[in-house]
Coordinates of C-alpha atoms and ligand atoms in Angstrom, one line a residue:
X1 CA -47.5 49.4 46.2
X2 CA -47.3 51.0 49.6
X3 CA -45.1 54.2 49.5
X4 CA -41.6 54.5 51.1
X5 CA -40.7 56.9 53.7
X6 CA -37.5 58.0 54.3
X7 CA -35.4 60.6 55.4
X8 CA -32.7 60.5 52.4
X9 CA -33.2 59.6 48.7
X10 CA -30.9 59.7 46.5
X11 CA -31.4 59.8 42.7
X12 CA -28.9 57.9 40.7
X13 CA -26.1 56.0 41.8
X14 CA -23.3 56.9 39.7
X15 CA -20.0 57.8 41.7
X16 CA -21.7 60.5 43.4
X17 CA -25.0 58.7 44.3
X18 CA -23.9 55.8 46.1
X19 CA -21.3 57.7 48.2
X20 CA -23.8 59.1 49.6
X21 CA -25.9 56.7 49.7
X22 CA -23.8 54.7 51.4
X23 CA -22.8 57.3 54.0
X24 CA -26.0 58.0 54.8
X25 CA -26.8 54.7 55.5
X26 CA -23.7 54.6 57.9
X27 CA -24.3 57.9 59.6
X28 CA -28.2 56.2 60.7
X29 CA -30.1 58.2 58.1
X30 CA -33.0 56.1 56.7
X31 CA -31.9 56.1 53.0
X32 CA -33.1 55.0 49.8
X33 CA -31.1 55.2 46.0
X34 CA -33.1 55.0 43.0
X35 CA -31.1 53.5 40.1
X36 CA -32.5 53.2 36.7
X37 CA -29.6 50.3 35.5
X38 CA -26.9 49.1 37.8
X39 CA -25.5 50.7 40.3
X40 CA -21.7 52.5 39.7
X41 CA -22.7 55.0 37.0
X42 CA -21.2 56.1 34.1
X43 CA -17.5 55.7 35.5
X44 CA -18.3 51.9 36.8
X45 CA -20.6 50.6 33.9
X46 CA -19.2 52.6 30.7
X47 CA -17.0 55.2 32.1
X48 CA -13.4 55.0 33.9
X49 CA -13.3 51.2 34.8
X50 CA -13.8 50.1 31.4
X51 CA -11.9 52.4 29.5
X52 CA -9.0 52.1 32.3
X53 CA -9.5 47.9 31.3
X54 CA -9.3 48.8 27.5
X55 CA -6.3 51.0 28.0
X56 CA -4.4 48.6 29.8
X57 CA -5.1 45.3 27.6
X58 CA -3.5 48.1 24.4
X59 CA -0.5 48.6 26.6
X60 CA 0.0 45.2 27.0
X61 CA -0.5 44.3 23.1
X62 CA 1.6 46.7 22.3
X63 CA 4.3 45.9 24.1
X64 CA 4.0 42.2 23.4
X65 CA 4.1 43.5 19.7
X66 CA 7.2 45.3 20.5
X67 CA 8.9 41.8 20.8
X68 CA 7.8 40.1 18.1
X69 CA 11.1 39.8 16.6
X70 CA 14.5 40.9 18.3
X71 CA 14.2 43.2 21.1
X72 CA 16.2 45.8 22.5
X73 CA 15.5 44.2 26.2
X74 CA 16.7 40.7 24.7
X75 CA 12.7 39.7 25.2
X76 CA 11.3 38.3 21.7
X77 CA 7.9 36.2 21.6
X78 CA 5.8 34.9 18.3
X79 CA 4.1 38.0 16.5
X80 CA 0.7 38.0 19.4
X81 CA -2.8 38.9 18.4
X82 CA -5.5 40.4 20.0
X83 CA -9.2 39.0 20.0
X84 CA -11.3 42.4 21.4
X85 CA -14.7 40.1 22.1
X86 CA -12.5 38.1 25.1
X87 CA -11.2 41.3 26.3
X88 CA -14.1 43.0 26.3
X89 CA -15.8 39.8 28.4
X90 CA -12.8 40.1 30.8
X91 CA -13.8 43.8 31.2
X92 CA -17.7 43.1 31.7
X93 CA -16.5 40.6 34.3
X94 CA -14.2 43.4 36.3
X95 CA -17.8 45.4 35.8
X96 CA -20.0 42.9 36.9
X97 CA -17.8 42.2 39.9
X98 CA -17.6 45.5 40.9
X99 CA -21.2 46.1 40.7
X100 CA -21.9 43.3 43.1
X101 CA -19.1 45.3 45.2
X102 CA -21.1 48.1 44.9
X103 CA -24.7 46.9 45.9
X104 CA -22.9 45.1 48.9
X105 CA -21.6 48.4 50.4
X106 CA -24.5 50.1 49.9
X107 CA -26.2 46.9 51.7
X108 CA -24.2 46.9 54.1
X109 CA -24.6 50.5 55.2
X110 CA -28.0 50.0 55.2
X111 CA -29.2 52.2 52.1
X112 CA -32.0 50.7 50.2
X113 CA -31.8 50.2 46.2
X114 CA -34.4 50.8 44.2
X115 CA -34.0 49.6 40.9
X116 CA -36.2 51.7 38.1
X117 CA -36.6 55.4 36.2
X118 CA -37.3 57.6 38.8
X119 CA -39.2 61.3 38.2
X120 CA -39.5 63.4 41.0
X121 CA -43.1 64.7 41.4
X122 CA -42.1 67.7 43.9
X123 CA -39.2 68.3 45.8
X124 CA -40.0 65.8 48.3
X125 CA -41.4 62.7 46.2
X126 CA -40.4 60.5 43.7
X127 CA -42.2 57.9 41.2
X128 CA -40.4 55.1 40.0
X129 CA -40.9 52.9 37.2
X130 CA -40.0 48.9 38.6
X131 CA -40.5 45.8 37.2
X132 CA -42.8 45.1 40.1
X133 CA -44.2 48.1 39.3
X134 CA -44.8 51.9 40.5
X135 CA -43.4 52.7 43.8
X136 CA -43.8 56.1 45.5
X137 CA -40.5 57.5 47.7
X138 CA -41.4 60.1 50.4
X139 CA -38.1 61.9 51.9
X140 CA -37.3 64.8 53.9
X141 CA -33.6 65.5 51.9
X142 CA -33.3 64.8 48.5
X143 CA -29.9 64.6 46.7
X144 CA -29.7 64.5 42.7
X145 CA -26.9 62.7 41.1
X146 CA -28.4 62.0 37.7
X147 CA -24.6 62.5 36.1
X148 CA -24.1 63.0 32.2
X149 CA -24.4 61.8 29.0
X150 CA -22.2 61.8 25.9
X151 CA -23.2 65.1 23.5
X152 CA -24.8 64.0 19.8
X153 CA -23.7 66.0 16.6
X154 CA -27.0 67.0 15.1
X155 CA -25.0 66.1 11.7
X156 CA -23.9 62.9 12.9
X157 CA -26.3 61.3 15.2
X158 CA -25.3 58.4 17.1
X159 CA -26.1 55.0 15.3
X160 CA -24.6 52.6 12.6
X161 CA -21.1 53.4 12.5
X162 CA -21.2 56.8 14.4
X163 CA -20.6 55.4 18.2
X164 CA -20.1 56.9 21.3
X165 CA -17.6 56.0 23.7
X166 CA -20.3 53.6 25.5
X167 CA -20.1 50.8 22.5
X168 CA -16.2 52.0 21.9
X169 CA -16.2 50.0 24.9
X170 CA -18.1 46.8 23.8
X171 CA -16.7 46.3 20.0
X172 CA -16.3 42.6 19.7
X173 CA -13.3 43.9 16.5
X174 CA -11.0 46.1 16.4
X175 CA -12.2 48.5 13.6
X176 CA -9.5 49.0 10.7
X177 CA -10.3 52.3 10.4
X178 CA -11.1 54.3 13.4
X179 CA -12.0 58.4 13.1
X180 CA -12.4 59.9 16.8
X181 CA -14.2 63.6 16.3
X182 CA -12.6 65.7 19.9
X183 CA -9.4 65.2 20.9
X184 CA -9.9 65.5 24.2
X185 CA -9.8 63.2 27.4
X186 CA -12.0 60.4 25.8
X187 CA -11.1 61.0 22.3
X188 CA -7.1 60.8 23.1
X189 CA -7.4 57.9 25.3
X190 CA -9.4 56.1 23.8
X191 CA -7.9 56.9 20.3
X192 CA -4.6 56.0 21.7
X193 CA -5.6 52.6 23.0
X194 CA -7.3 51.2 19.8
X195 CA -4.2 52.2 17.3
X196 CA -2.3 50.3 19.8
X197 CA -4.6 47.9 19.3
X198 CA -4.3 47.7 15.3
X199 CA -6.8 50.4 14.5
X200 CA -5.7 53.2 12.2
X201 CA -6.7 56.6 13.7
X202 CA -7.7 59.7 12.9
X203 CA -8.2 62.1 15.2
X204 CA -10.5 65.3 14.5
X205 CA -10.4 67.8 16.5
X206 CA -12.0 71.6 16.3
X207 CA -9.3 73.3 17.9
X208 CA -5.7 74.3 17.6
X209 CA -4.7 71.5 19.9
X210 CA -5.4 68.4 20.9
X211 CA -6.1 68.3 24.5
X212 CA -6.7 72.0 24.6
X213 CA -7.5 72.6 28.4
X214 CA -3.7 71.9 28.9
X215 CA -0.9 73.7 28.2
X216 CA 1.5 72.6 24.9
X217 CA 4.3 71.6 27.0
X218 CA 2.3 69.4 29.0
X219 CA 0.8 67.9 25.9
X220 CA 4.0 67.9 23.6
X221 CA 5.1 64.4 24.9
X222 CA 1.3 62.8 23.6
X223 CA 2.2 64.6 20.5
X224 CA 5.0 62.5 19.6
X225 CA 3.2 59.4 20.8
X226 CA 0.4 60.1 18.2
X227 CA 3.1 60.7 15.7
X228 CA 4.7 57.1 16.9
X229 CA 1.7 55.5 16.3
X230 CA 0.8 57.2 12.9
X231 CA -2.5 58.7 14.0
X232 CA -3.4 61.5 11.7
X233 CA -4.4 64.4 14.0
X234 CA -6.5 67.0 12.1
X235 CA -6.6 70.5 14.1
X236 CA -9.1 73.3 13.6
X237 CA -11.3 70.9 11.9
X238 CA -14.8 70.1 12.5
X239 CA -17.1 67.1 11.6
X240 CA -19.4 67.9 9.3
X241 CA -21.3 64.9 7.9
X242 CA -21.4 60.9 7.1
X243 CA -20.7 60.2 3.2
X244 CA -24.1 59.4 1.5
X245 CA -22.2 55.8 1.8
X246 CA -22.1 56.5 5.7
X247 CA -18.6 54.5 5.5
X248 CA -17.0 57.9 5.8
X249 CA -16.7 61.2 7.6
X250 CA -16.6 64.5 6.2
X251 CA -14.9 67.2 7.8
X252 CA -14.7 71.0 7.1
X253 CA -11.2 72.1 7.4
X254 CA -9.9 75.8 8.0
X255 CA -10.1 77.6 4.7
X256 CA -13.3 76.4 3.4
X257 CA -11.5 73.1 2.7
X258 CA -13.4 69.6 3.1
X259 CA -11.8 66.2 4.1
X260 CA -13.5 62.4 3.3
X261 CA -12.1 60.0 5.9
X262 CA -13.1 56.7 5.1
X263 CA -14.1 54.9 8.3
X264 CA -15.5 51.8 10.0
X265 CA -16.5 53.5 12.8
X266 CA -16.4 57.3 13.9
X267 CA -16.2 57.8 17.5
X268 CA -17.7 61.0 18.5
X269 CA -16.5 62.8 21.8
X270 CA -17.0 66.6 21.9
X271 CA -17.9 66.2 25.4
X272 CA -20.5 65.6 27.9
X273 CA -23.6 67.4 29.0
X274 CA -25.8 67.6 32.3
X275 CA -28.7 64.8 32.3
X276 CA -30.8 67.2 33.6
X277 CA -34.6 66.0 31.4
X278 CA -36.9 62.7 31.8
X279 CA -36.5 62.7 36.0
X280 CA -39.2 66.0 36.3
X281 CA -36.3 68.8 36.5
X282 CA -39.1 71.0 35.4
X283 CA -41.4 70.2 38.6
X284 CA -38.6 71.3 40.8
X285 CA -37.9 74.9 41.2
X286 CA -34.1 74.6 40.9
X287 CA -31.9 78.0 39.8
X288 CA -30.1 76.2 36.6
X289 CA -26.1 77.4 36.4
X290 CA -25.8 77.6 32.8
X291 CA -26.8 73.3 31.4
X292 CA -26.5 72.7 35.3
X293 CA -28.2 72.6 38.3
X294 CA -26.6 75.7 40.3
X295 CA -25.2 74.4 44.4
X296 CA -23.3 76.3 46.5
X297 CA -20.8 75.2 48.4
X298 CA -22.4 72.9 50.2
X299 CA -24.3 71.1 47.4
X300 CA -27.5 73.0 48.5
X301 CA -29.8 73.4 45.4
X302 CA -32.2 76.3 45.2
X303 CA -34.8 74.6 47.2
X304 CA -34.5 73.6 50.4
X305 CA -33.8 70.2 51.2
X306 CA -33.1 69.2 47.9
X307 CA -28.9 68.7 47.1
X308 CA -27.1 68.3 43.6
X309 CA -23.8 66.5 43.4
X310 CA -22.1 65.0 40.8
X311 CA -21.7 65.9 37.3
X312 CA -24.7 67.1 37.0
X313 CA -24.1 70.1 38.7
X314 CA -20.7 70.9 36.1
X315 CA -17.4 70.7 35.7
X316 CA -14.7 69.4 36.1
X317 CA -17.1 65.9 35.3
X318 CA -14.8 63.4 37.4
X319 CA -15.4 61.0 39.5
X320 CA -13.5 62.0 42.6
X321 CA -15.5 65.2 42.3
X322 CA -18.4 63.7 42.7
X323 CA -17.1 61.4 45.8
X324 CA -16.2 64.0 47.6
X325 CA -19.7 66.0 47.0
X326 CA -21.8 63.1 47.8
X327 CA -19.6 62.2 51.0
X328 CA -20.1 66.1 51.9
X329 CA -23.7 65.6 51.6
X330 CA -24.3 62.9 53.4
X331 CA -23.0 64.7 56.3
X332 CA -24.3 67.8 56.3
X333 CA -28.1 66.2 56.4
X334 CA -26.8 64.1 58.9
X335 CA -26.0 67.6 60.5
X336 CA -22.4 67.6 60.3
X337 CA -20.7 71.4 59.3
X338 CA -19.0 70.5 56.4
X339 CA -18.3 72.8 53.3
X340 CA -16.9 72.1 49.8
X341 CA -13.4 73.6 49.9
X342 CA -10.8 71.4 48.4
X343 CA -7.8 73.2 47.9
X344 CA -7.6 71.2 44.4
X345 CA -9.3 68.3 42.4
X346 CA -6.6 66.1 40.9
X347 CA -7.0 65.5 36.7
X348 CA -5.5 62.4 35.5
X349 CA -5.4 62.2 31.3
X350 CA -4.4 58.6 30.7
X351 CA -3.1 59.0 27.6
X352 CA 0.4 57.8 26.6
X353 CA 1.7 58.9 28.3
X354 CA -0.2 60.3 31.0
X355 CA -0.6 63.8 32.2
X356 CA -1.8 64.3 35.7
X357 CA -2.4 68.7 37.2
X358 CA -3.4 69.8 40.2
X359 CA -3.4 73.6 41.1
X360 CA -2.5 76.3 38.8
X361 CA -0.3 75.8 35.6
X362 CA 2.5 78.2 35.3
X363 CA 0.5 80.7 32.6
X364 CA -3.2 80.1 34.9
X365 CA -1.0 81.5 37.6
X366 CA 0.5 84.3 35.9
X367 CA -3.2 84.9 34.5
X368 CA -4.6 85.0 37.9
X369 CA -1.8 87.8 38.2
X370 CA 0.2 85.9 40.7
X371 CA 4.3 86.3 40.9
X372 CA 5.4 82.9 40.3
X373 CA 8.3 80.7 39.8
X374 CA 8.6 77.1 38.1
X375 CA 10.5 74.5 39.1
X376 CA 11.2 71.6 36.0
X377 CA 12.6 67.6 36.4
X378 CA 13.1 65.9 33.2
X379 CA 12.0 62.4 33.9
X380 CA 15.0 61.4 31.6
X381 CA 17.0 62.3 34.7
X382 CA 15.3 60.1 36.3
X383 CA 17.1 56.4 36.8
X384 CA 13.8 54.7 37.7
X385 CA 12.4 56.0 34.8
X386 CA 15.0 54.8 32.5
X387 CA 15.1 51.3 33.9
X388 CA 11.3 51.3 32.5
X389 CA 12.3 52.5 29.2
X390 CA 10.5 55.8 29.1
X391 CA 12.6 59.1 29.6
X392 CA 9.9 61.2 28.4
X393 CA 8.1 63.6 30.4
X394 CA 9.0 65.9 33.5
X395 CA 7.6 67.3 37.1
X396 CA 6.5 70.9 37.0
X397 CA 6.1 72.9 40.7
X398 CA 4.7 76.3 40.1
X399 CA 4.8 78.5 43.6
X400 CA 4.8 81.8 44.7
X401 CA 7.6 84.1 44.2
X402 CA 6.8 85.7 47.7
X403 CA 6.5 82.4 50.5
X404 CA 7.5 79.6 48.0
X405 CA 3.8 78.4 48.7
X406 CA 3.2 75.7 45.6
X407 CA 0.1 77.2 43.5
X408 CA 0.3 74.1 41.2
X409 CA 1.5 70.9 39.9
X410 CA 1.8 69.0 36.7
X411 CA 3.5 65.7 35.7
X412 CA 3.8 64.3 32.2
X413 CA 5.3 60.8 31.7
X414 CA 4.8 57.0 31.7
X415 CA 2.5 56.1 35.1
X416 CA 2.8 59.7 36.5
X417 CA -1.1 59.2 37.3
X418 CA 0.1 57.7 40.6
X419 CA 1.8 60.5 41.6
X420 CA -1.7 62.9 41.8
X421 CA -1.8 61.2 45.5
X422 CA 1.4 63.0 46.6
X423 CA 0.5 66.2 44.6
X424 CA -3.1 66.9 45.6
X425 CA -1.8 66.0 49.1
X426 CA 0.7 68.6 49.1
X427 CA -1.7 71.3 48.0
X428 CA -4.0 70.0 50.6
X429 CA -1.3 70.7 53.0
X430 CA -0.2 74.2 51.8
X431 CA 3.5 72.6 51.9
X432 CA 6.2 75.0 50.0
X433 CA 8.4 73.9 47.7
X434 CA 11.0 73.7 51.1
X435 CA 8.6 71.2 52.3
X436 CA 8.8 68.8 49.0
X437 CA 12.3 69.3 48.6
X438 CA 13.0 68.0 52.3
X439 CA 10.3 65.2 52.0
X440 CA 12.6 61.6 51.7
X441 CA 11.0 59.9 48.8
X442 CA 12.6 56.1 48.1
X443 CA 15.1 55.4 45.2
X444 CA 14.5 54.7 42.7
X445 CA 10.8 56.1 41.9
X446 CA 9.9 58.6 39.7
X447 CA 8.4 60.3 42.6
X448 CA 11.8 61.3 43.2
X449 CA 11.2 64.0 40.2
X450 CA 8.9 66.0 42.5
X451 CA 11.5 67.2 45.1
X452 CA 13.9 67.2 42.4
X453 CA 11.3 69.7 40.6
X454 CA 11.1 71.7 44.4
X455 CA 14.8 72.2 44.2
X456 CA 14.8 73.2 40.6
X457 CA 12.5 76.2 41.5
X458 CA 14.7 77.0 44.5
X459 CA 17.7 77.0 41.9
X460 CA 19.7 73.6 43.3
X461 CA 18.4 70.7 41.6
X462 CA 20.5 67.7 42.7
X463 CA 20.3 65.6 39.2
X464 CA 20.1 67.9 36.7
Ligands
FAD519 P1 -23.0 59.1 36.7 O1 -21.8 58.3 36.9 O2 -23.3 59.5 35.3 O3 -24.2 58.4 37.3 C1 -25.5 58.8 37.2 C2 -26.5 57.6 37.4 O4 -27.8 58.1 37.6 C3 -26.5 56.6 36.2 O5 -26.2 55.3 36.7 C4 -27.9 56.7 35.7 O6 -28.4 55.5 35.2 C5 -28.7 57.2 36.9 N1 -29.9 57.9 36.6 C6 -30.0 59.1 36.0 N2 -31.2 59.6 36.0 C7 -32.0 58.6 36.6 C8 -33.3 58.5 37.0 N3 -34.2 59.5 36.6 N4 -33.7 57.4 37.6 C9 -32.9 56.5 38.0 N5 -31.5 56.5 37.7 C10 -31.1 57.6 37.1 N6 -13.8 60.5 35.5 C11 -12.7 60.3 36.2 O7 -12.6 60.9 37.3 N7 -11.6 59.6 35.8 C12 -11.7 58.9 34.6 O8 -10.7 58.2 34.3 C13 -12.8 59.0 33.8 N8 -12.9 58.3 32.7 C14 -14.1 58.4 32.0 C15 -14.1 57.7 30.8 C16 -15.3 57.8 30.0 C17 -15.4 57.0 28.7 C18 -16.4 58.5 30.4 C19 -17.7 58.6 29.6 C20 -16.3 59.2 31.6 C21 -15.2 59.2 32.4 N9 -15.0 59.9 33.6 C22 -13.9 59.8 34.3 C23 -16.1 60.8 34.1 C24 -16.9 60.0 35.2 O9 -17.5 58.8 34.7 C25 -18.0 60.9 35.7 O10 -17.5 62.1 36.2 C26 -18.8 60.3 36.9 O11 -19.3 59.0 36.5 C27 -19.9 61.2 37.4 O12 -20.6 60.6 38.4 P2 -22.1 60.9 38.8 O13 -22.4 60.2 40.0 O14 -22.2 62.4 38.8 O15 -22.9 60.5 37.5
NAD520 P1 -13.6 66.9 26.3 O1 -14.2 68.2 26.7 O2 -12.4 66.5 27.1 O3 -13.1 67.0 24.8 C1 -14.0 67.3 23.8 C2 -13.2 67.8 22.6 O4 -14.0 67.8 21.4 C3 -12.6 69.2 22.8 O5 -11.2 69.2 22.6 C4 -13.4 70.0 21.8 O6 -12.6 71.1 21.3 C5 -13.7 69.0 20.7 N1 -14.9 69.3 19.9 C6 -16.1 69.8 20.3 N2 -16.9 69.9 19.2 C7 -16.2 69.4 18.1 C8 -16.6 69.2 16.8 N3 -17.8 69.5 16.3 N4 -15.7 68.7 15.9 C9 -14.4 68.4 16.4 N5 -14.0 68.6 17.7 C10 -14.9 69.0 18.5 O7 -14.8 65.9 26.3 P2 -14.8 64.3 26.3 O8 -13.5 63.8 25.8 O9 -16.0 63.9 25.6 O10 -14.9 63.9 27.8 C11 -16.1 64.4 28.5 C12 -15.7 64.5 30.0 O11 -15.6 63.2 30.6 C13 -14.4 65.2 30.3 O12 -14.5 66.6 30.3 C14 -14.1 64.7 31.6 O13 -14.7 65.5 32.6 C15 -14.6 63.3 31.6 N6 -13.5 62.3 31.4 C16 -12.5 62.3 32.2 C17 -11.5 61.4 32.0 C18 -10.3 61.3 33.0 O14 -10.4 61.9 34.1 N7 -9.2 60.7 32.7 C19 -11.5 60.5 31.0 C20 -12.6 60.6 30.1 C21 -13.6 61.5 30.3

């Protein structure tokens, strides 16, 4: 097959890949993204679209079980039930459509997809594997996006009943007995979602805490929620191996003690790692930063010409991340001075409830050895908040002690990720807590928690 030249190709077209494929392709660069499946990545295919879908069809069970019977709210409907197989076809559908969505924006910008394994040769060609066959990509600028891939337990491999959160997303039952090994973002929200759905849950995680990159106030609220639901959280416990009937995990608890959890399936998620082997990593001279491939802060890899975005080149491994890298990059090979300086990146935990942080957190503040005061809204204060039922949950404002500059914000509480658009953009802005507190925000919301969290840290909350 005659070889393609080009002056952009980009390899993998996860979150990160298309972006900037597609801006490429809008800023007139000749570009061409190499896709081994379809395009939209981990996050579209198996990632945060899916699991977003699964969440929200166990919040909806859940509170149609809630009525079954006599409610509180006067609402009471037949006891429901839930058959997973048509839910999870009513999520491949939301993928499927969204992958068409995909390959049409990248059409219409003009970026060319190549569907196949690609290997780069050197740092300026690429081999891909097609079904029409071999097909040879010459480009001045390369940009890797090859993204992550869920980390195996050398004890528990994945297969049979040991799953990873890619076919936690396709089970056509709910399992009666679910153990999750890591309680962190996947484990938790995913955990969460199938005891709503029936499942009983155990979660195992090797830390003190669950969620550990937060801080226990933040987390306390998911806590009780686990506790509602009955899952059985076991801390500082690790997975240690499948019963010789592989219908149960064993795990080594502190003291030398052992636990058998009988299980249908065990969902392991003790995180992600780069996928940085199979695409010819090693014909690349490329300065690795730690499991990564090390960027600066412009994306630029060791080698010139060749870019890195996406999770691929670390933490945190979100999505928006890699948006804004590949966006970035797109740019600066279309010449554009552009430099990677976000003054935060937004995390959203959707758990139940959810926890959403930009900035610093009151103790990373006060570790960074900054003077800082914190401003607090219970969302129980909140009347919007209590017309939906849910009082749990508050608004947190760290900021200097010196200028009142914010340093950081947190939010705990039902549908609090929609307020990390109002957060990162205050950050963004360098606003002070005088600036929040003298923003108008519409009654009832809960967004009215954030100025009331401003004022609290100037020492006049209104409401509480
Ligand atoms: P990826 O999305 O991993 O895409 C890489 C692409 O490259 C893949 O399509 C792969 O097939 C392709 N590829 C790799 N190598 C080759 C090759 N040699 N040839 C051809 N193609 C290749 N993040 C959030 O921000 N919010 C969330 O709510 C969220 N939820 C998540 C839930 C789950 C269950 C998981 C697993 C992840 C979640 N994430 C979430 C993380 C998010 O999915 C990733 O941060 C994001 O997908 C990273 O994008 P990326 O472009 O770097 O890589
Ligand atoms: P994670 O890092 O969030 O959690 C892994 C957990 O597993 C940790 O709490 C860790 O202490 C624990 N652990 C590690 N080894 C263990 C063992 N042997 N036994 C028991 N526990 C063990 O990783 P994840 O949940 O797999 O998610 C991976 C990444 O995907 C996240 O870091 C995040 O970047 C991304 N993600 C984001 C979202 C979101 O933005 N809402 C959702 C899902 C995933």
């Amino acid at each position: 097959m005659k070889p393609i030249d080009c002056k952009v190709l980009v390899l993998g077209a996860g979150p990160g890949g298309y972006v900037t494929a597609i801006r490429a392709g809008q800023l007139g660069l000749d570009t061409v993204i190499v896709e081994a499946t379809k395009p939209g990545g981990t996050c579209l295919n198996v990632g945060c679209i899916p699991s977003k879908a699964l969440i929200h069809v166990a919040d909806e069970f859940e509170k149609t079980r809630r009525f079954a019977g006599d409610s509180e709210i006067g609402i009471s409907v037949v006891t429901p039930t839930l058959d997973l197989a048509q839910t999870v076809a009513w999520k491949d559908g939301i993928v499927t459509g969204l992958n068409a969505g995909v390959r049409a924006l990248l059409k219409k910008a003009g970026a060319r997809l190549v569907v196949g394994w690609g290997t780069m040769i050197d740092g300026k060609t690429c081999r891909v594997k097609t079904d029409d066959g071999e097909v040879r990509i010459r480009a001045q600028n390369v940009v890797i996006a090859t993204g992550s891939e869920s980390v195996e337990l050398p004890n528990m491999p994945f297969g049979g009943n040991v799953i990873s959160s890619t076919e936690a997303l396709s089970l056509s039952q709910v399992p009666p007995r679910l153990t999750v090994v890591g309680g962190g973002y996947i484990g938790l929200e995913l955990g969460i979602a199938y005891a709503k759905m029936g499942s009983t849950v155990s979660v195992v995680e090797a830390a003190e805490r669950v969620l550990p990159q937060y801080d226990s106030e933040l987390t306390k609220p998911i806590l009780d929620k686990l506790q509602a639901l009955k899952i059985e959280v076991l801390l500082g416990a690790k997975a240690k191996c499948l019963s010789a009937s592989r219908d149960a995990a064993i795990v080594e608890l502190t003291g030398n003690r052992e636990k058998n959890i009988p299980s249908d399936k065990i969902l392991v998620t003790v995180g992600r790692r780069a996928r940085t082997h199979g695409w010819g990593l090693s014909e690349l001279d490329l300065t690795t930063d730690g499991r990564f491939i090390g960027i600066d802060e412009q994306c630029r890899t060791s080698m010139s010409g060749v870019y890195a975005v996406g999770d691929v080149t670390g933490e945190p491994m979100l999505a928006h991340r890699a948006i804004a890298q590949g966006e970035m990059v797109a740019e600066i090979i279309a010449g554009k001075r552009r430099a990677f300086d976000a003054a935060c990146i937004p995390a959203v935990c959707f758990t139940d409830p959810e926890i959403v942080t930009v900035g610093l957190s009151p103790d990373e503040a006060r570790a960074a050895g900054l003077d800082c005061k914190v401003g607090s809204f219970p969302l129980a204060a909140n009347g919007r908040a209590i017309t939906m039922e849910s009082k749990v949950g508050f608004v947190r404002i760290v900021a200097r002690i010196d200028n009142d500059v914010i340093l950081g914000i947190q939010a705990v509480g039902k549908g609090v990720s929609e307020l990390s658009a109002s957060f990162s953009l205050a950050m963004e802005m360098g606003a002070r807590l005088q600036d929040i507190a003298g923003t108008i925000h519409a009654h009832p919301t809960q967004s009215e928690g954030f100025p009331e969290a401003a004022l609290s840290a100037l020492g006049h909350a209104l409401h509480i």
